[in-house]
Tab-separated table of C-alpha atoms and ligand atoms in Angstrom:
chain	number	residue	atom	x	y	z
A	777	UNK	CA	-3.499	-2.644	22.069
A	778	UNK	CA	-7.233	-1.996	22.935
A	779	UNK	CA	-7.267	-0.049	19.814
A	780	UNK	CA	-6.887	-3.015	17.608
A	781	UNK	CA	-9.005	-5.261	19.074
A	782	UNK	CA	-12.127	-3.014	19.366
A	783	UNK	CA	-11.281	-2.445	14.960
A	784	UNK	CA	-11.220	-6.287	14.747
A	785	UNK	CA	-14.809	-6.086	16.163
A	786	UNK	CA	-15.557	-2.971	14.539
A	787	UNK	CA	-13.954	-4.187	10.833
A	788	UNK	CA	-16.825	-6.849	10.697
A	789	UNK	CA	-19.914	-5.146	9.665
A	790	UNK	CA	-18.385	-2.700	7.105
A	791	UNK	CA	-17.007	-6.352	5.145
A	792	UNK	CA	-20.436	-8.377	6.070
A	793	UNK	CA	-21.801	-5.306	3.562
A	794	UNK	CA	-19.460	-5.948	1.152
A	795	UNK	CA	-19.447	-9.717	1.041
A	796	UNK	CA	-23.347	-9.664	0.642
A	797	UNK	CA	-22.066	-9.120	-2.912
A	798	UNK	CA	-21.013	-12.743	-3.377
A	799	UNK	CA	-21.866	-14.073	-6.805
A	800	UNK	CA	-21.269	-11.409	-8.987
A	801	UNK	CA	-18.045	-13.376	-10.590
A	802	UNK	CA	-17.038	-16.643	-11.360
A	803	UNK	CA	-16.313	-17.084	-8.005
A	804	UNK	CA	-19.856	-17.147	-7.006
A	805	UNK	CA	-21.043	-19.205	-9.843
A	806	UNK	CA	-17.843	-21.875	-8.789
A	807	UNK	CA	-18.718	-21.900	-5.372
A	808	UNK	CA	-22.305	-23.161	-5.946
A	809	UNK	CA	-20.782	-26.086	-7.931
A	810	UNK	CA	-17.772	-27.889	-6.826
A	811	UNK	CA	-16.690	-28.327	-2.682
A	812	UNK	CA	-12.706	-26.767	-3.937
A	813	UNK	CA	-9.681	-28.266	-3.054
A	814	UNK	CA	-8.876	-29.561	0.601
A	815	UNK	CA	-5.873	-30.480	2.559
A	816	UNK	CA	-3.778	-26.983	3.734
A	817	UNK	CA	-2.611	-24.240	2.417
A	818	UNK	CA	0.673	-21.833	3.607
A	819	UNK	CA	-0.080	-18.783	2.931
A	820	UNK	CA	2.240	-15.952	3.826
A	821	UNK	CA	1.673	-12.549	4.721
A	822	UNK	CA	2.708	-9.028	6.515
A	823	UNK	CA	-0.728	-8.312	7.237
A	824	UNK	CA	-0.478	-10.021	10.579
A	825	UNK	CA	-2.141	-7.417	13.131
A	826	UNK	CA	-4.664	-3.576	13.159
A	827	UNK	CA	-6.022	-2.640	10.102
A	828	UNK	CA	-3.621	-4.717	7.580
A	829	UNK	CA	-5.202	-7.745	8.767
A	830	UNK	CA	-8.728	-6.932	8.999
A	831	UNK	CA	-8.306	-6.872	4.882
A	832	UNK	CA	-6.764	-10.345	4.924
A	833	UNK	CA	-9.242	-11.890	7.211
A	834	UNK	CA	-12.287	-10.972	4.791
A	835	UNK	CA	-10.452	-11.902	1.965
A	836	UNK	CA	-10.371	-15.538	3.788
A	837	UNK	CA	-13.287	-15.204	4.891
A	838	UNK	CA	-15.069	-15.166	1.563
A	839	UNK	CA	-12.208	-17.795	0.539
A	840	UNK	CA	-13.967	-20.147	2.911
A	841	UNK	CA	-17.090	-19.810	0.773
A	842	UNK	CA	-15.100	-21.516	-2.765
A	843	UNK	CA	-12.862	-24.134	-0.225
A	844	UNK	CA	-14.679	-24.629	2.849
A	845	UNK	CA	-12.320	-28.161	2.829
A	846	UNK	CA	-9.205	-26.759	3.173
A	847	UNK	CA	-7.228	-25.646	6.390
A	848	UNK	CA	-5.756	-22.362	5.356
A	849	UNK	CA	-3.205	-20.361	7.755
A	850	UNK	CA	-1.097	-17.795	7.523
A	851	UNK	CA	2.868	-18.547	8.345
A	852	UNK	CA	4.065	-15.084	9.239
A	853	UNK	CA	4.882	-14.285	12.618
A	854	UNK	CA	3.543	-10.647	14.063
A	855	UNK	CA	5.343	-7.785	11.915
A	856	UNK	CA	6.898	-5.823	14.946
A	857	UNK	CA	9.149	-9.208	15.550
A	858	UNK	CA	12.354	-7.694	15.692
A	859	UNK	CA	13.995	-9.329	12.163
A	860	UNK	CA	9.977	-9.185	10.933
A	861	UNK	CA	8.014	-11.134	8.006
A	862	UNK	CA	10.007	-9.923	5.729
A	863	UNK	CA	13.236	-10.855	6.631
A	864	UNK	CA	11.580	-14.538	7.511
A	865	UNK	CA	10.547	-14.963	4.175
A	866	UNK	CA	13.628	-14.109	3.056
A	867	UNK	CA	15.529	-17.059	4.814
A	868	UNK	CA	12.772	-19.665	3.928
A	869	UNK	CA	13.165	-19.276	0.003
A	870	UNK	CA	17.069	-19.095	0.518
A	871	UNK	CA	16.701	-22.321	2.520
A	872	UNK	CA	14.396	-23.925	-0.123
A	873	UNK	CA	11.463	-23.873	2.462
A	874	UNK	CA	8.673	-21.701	0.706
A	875	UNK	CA	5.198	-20.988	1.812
A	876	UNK	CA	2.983	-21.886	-0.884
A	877	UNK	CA	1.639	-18.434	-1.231
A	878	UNK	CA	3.234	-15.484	-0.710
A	879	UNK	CA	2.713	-11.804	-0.613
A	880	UNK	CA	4.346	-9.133	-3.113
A	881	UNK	CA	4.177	-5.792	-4.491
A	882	UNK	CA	3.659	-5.307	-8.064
A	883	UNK	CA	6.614	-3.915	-10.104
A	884	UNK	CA	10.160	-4.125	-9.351
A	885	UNK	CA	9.913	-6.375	-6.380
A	886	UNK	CA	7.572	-9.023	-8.236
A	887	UNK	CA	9.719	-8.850	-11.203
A	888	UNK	CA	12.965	-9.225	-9.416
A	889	UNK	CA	11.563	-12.681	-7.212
A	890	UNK	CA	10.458	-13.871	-10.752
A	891	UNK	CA	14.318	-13.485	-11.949
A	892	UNK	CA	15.624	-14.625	-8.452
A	893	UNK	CA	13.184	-17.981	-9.732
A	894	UNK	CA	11.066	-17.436	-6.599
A	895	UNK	CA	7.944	-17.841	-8.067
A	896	UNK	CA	5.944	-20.157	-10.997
A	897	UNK	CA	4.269	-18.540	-13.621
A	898	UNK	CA	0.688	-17.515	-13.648
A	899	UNK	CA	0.208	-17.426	-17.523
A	900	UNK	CA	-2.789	-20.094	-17.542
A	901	UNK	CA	-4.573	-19.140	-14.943
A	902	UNK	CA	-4.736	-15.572	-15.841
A	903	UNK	CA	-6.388	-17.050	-19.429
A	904	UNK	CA	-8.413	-19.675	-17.637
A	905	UNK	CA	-10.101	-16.625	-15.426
A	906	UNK	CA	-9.679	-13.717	-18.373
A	907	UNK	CA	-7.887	-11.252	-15.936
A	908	UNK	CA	-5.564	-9.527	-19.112
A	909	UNK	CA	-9.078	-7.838	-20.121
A	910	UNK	CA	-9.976	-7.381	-16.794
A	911	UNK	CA	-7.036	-5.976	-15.018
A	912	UNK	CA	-6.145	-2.189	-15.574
A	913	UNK	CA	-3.639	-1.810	-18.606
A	914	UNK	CA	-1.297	0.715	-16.329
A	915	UNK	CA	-1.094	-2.466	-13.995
A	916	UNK	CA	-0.564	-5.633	-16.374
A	917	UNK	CA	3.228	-4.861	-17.332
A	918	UNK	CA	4.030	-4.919	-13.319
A	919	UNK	CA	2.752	-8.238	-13.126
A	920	UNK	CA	4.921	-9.701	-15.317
A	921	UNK	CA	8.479	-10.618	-14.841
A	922	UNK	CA	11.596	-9.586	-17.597
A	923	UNK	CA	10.163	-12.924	-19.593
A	924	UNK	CA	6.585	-11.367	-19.825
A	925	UNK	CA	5.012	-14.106	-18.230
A	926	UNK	CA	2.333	-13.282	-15.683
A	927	UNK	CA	3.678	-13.673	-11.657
A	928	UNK	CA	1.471	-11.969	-9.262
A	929	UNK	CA	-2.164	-11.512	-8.719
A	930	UNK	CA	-2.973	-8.263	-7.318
A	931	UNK	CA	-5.644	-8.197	-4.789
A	932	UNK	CA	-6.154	-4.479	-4.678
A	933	UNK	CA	-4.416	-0.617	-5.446
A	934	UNK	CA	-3.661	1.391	-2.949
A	935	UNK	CA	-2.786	5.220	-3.363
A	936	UNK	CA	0.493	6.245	-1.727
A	937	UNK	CA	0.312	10.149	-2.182
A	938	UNK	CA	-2.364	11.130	0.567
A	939	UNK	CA	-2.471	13.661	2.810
A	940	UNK	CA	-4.933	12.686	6.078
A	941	UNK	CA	-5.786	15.160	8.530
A	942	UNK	CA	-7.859	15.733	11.529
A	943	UNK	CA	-10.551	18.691	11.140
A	944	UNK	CA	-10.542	19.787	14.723
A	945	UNK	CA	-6.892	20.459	15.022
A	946	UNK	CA	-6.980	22.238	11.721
A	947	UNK	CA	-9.859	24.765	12.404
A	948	UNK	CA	-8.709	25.858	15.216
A	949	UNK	CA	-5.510	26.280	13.964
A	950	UNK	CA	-6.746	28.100	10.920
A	951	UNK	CA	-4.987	25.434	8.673
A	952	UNK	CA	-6.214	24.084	5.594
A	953	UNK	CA	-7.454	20.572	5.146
A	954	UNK	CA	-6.095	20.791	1.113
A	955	UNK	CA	-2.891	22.736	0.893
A	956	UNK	CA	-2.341	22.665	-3.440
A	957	UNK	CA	1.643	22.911	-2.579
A	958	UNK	CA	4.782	21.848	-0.212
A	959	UNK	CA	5.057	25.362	0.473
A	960	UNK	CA	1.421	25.562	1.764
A	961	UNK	CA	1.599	22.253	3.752
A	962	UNK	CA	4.464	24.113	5.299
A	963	UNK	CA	2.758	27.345	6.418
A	964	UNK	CA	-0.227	24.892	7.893
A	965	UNK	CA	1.908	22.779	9.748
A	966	UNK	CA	3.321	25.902	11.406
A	967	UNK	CA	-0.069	27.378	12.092
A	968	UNK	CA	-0.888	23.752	13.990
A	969	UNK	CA	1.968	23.168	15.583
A	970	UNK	CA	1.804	27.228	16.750
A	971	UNK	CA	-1.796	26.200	18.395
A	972	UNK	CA	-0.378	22.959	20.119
A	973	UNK	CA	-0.519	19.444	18.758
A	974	UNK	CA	2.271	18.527	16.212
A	975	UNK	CA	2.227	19.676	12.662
A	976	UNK	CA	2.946	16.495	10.622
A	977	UNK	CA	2.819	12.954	12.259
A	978	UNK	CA	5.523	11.029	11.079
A	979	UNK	CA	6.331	7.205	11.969
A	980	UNK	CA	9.728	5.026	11.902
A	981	UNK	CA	10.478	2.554	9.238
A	982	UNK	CA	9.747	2.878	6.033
A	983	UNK	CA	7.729	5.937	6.769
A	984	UNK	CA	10.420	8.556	6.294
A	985	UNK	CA	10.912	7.247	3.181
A	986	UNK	CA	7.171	7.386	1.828
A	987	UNK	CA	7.256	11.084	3.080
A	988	UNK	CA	10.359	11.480	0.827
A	989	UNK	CA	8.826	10.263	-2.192
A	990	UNK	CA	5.713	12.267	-1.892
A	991	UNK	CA	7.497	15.501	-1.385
A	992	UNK	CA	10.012	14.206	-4.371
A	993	UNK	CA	7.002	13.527	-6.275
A	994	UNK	CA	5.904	17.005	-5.737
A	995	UNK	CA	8.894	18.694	-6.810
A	996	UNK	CA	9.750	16.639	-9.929
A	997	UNK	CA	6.235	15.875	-11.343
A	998	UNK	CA	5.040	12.403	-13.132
A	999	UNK	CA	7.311	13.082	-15.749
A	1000	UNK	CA	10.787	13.901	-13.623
A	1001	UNK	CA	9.458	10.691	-11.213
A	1002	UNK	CA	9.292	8.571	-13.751
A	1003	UNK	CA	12.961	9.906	-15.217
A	1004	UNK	CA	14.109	9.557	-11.899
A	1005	UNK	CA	13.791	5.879	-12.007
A	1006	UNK	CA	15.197	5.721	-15.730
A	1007	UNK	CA	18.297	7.181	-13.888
A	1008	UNK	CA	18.682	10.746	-14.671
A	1009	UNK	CA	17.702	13.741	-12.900
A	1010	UNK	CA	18.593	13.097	-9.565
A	1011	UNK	CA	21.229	16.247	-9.804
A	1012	UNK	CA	18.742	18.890	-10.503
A	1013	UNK	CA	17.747	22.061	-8.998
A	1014	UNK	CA	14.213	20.361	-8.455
A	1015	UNK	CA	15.556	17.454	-6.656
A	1016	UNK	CA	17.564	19.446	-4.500
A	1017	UNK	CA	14.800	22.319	-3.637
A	1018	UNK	CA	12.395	18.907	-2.767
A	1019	UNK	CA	14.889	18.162	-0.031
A	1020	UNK	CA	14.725	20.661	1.674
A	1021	UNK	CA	11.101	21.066	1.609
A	1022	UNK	CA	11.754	17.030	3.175
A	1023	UNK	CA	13.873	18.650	5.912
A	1024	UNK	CA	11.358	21.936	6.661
A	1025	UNK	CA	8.861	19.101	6.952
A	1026	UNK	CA	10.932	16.599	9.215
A	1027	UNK	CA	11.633	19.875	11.217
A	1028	UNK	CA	7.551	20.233	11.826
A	1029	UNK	CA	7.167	16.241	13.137
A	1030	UNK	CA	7.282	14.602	16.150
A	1031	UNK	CA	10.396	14.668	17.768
A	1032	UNK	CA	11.750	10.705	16.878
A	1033	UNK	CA	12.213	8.397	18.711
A	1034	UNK	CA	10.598	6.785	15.467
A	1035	UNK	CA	12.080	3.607	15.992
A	1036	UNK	CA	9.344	2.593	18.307
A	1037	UNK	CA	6.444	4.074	16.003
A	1038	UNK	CA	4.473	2.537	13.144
A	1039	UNK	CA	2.029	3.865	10.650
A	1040	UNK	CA	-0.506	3.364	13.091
A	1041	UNK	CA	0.828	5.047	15.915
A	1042	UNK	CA	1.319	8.314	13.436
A	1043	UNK	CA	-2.032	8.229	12.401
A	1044	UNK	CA	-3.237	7.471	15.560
A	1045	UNK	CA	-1.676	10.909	16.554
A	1046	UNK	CA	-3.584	12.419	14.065
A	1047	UNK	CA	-6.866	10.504	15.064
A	1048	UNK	CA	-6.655	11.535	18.491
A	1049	UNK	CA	-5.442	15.452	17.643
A	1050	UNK	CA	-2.109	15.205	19.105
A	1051	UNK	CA	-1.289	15.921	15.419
A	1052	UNK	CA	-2.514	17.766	12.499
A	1053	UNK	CA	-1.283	16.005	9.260
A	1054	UNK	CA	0.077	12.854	8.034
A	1055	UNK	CA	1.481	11.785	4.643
A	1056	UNK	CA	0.497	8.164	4.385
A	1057	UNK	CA	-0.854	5.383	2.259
A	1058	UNK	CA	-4.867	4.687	2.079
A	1059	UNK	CA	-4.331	1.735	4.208
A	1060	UNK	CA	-4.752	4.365	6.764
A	1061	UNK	CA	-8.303	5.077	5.747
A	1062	UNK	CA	-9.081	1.437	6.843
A	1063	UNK	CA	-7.637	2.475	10.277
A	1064	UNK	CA	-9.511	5.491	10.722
A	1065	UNK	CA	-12.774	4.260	9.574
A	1066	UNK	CA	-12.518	0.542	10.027
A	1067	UNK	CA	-10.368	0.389	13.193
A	1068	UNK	CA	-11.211	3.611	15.132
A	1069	UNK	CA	-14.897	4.057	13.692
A	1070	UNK	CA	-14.122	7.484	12.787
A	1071	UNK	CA	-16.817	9.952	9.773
A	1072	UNK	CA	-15.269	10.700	6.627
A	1073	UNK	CA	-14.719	14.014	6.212
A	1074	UNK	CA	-15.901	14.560	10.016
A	1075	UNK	CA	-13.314	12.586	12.295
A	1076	UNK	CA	-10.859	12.498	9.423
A	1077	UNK	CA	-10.509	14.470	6.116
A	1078	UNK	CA	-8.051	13.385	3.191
A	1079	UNK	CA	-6.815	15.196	0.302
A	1080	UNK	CA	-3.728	14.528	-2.376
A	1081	UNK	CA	-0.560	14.946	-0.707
A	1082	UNK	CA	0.003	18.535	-1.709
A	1083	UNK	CA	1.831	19.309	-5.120
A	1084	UNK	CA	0.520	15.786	-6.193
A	1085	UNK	CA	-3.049	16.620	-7.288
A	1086	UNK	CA	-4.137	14.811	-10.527
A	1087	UNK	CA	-1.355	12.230	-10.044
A	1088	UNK	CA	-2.107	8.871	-8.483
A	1089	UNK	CA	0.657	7.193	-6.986
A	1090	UNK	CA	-0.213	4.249	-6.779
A	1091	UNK	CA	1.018	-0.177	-4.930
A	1092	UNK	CA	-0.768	-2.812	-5.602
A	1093	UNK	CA	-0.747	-6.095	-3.462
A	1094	UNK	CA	-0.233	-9.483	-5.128
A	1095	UNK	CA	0.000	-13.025	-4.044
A	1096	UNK	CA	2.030	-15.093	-5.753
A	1097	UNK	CA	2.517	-19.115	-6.713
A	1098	UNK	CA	6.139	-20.196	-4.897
A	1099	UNK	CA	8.304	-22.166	-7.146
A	1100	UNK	CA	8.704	-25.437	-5.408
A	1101	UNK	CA	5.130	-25.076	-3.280
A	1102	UNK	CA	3.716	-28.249	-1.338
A	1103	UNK	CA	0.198	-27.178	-2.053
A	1104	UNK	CA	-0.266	-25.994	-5.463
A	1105	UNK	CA	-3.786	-26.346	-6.534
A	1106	UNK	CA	-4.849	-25.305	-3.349
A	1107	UNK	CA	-2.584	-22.105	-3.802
A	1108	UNK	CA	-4.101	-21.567	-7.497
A	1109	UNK	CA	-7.693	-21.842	-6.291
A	1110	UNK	CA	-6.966	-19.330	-3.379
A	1111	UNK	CA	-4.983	-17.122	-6.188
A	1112	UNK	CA	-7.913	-17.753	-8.449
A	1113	UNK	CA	-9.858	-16.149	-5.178
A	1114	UNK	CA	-7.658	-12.914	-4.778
A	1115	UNK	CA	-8.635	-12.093	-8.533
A	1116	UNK	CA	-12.378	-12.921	-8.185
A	1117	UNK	CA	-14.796	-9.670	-7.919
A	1118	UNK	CA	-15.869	-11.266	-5.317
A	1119	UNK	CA	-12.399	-11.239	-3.059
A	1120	UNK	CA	-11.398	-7.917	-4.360
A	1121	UNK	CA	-14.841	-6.548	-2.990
A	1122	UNK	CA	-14.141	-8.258	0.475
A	1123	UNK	CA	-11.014	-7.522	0.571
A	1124	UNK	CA	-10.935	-3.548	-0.593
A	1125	UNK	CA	-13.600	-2.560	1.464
A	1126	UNK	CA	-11.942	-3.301	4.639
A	1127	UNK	CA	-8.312	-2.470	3.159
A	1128	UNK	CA	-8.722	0.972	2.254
A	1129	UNK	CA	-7.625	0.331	-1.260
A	1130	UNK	CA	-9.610	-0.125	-4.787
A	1131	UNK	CA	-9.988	-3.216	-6.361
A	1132	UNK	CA	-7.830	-3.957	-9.217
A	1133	UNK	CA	-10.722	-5.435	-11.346
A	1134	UNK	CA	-11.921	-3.095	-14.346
A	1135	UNK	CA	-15.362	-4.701	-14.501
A	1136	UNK	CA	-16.958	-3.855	-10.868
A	1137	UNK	CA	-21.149	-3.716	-11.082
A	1138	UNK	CA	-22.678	-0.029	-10.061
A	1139	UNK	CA	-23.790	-1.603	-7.235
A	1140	UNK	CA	-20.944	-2.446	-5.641
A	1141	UNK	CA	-19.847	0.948	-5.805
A	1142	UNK	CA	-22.542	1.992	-3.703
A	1143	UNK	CA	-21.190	-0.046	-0.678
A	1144	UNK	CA	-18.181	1.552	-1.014
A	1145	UNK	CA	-17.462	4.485	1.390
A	1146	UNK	CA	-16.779	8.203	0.217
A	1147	UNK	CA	-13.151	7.505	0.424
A	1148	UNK	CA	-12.637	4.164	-2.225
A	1149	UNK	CA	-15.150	6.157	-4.061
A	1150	UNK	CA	-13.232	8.888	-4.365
A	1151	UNK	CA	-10.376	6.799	-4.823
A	1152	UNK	CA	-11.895	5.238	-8.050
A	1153	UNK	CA	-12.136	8.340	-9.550
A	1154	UNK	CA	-9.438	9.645	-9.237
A	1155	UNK	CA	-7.665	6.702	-10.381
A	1156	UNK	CA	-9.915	7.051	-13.436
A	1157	UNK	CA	-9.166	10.054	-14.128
A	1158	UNK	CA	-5.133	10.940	-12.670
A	1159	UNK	CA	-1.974	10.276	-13.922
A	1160	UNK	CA	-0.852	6.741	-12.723
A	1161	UNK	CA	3.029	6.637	-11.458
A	1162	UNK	CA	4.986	4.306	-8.709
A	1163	UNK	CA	5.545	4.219	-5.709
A	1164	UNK	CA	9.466	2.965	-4.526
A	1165	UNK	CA	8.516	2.440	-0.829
A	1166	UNK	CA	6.008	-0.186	-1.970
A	1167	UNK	CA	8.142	-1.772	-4.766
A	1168	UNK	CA	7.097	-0.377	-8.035
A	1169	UNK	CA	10.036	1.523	-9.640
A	1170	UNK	CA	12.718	0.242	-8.659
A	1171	UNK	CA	14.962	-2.980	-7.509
A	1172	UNK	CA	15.138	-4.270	-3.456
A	1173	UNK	CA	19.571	-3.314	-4.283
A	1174	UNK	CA	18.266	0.626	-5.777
A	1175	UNK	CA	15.923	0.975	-2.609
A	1176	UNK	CA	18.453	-0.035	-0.151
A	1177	UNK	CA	20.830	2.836	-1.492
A	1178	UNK	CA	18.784	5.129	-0.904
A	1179	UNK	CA	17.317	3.850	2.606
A	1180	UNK	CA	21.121	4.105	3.682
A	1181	UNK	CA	21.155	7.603	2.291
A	1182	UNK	CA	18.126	8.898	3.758
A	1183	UNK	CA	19.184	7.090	6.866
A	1184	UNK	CA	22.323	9.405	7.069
A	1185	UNK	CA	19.960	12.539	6.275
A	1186	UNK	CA	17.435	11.913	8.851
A	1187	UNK	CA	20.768	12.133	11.294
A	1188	UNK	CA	22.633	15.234	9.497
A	1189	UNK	CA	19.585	16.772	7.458
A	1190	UNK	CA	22.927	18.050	5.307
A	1191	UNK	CA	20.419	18.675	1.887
A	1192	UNK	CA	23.965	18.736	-1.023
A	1193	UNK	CA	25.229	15.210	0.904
A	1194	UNK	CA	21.537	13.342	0.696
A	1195	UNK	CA	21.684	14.526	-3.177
A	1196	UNK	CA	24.953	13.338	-4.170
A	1197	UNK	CA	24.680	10.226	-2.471
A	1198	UNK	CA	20.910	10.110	-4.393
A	1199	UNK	CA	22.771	10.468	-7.492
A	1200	UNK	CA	25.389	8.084	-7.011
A	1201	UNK	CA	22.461	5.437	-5.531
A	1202	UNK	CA	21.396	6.045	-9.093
A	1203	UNK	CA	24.469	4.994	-10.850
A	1204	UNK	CA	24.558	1.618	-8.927
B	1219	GAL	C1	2.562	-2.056	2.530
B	1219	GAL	C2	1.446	-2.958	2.101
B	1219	GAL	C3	0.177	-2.218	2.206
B	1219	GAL	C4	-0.011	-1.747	3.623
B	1219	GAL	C5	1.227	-1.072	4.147
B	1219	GAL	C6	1.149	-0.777	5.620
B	1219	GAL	O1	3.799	-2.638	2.326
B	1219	GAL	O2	1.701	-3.442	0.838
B	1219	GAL	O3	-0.899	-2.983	1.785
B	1219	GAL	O4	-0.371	-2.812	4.388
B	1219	GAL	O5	2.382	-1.790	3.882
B	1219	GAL	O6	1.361	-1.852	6.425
């Protein structure tokens, strides 16, 4: 897709800024010292294409700086193969054929591959490099597994609860760029989709459910989200008034076939004013800035997705150490990379996302664009909670209740049947 390749071109300058940073942490003062390890390294990731992998690439990029010895590739195949990374991965540790380093959300999902004995503990090198002080405290307890030992090294964190918008479409629709509620989103979505282009872009996949969680999020509040995942609440009057602001919503998107249509391709709508909204993740600020070389605040405008002000939902990315890997000091010195200021800079700026080190110099947040800027602060300063989608609250077995749930609902939109199948999800 011309699209992609003209952000791969375009991703370039924006991380060249970023990396000019090199040498602010002990990767810097490493690199000047010892050649690394050599020989190869399997590492294995989803971000195999657009935007995603623009992030990857300048993480290896700087990479090449501490191991310039060692051949390092990525074993995932592109993520719109039909059975897709994930799924891959999946049959690789089953059949006892693991990629030395591979990808993993933070919470639930990391702690479950710990239990499943996917993955070897990380407890020395988090000492060796001092990440427990340097690490957010919200984060720490999702990179553990149930034995508390340390599993996953997050590169970055990403908000999930964002609402991006084109300013165009909006203005002349007389919508507003911040709507404080569902019920506001709502009347703006009308007032676009009255004027033309689609109210709220919406994509296949996993995307229906992110919308879901945000507008769930919304109706329950940090506290009720956070009960949610303890198990209770899913019968309430809260609950059931947040699904049907999900189905008033669903009624204002593009018509599916969603199947066919990625995160990209919804926020491409947006980009290109076929749409006015999208709920979405901030890896779509690397798409609109990064990829389609869009202003902030000009070509694109953001906001928290509404009812969710003050909250920050947050995923973070880790890599991990595969039980069983072929190349394991290579994998701890690339792991040791992923932590490093140095990586995290790379790496964030052309992600979308925040690094997840506590310690960043005031001058790197001057090469930051408006967006991670405003990102930081409002982590600073919101309420931290979960996102499901992106495998914080709750176990891959929980998740895949309620993706068979929603996927009834996104056929009957019957609100009373999505809840009671929510609550029985719940009870396992
Ligand atoms: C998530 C991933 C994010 C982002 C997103 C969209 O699962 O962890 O970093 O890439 O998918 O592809």
């Amino acid at each position: 897709m011309p699209i992609t390749r003209r952000g791969l071109l375009l991703g370039v300058p924006a991380v060249g800024a970023l990396t000019a940073l090199a040498g602010y942490g002990r990767a810097g003062a490493a690199r000047a010292s010892a050649p690394g390890p050599s020989g190869q390294l399997e590492l294995y990731s989803w971000w195999t294409e657009g935007a995603d992998q623009n992030g990857l690439l300048a993480l290896l990029a700087d990479f090449k700086g501490r191991a310039p010895l060692l051949a390092c590739y990525n074993g995932a195949r592109s993520s719109r193969a039909a059975a897709g990374p994930q799924a891959e991965l999946e049959r690789r540790l089953a059949a006892g054929d693991p990629p030395d380093s591979f990808q993993c959300h933070a919470g639930a999902e990391l702690a479950g591959r710990a239990a499943a004995g996917r993955l070897a503990p990380l407890d020395q090198l988090y000492r060796q490099q001092g990440w427990a002080e340097r690490f957010p405290a919200e984060l720490l307890p999702r990179l553990r597994g149930e034995d508390g030992g340390y599993y996953g090294v997050p590169v970055g964190i990403h908000r999930t609860n964002m609402l991006w918008s084109n300013p165009a479409v909006l203005s002349r629709a007389g919508a507003d760029p911040a709507p404080r509620t569902v019920a506001e989103l709502l009347d703006s979505a009308r007032r676009v989709a009255r004027s033309g282009p689609v109210g709220l872009a919406v994509g296949g996949s996993w995307s229906c459910r992110h919308l879901w969680e945000t507008v769930l999020l919304a109706g329950v509040g940090p506290q009720g989200w956070d009960a949610l995942w303890r198990g209770t609440g899913w019968d309430s009057a809260a609950v059931a008034a947040a699904l049907r602001d999900l189905r008033d919503l669903l009624a204002l998107s593009n018509p599916a076939d969603r199947s066919m249509t990625g995160w990209e391709d919804a926020t491409a709508l947006v980009a290109s004013g076929q749409a006015g909204y999208q709920v979405m993740g901030d890896w779509a600020e690397a798409y609109l800035r990064g990829t389609l070389a869009l202003r902030p605040r000009v070509g694109y405008d953001w906001a928290a997705a509404p009812g969710t002000d003050g909250v920050f939902q947050y995923m973070s990315d880790t890599f991990t150490l595969a039980a069983g890997a072929r190349h394991r000091e290579a994998a701890l010195a690339w792991l040791a990379e992923c932590g490093s200021l140095d990586g995290q800079l790379a790496f964030n700026g052309a992600k979308g996302a925040i690094p997840a080190r506590t310690d960043l110099p005031p001058q790197a947040l001057a090469l930051f664009g408006p967006y991670a800027r405003w990102s930081l602060d409002q982590w600073r300063d919101g309420v931290a909670v979960g996102s499901l989608t992106h495998g914080v609250v709750a176990s891959a077995a929980w998740g895949a209740r309620i993706d068979a749930a929603l996927t009834v609902f996104l056929a009957d939109r019957d609100v009373p049947r999505f809840q009671d199948a929510l609550v029985r999800a719940a009870g396992g």
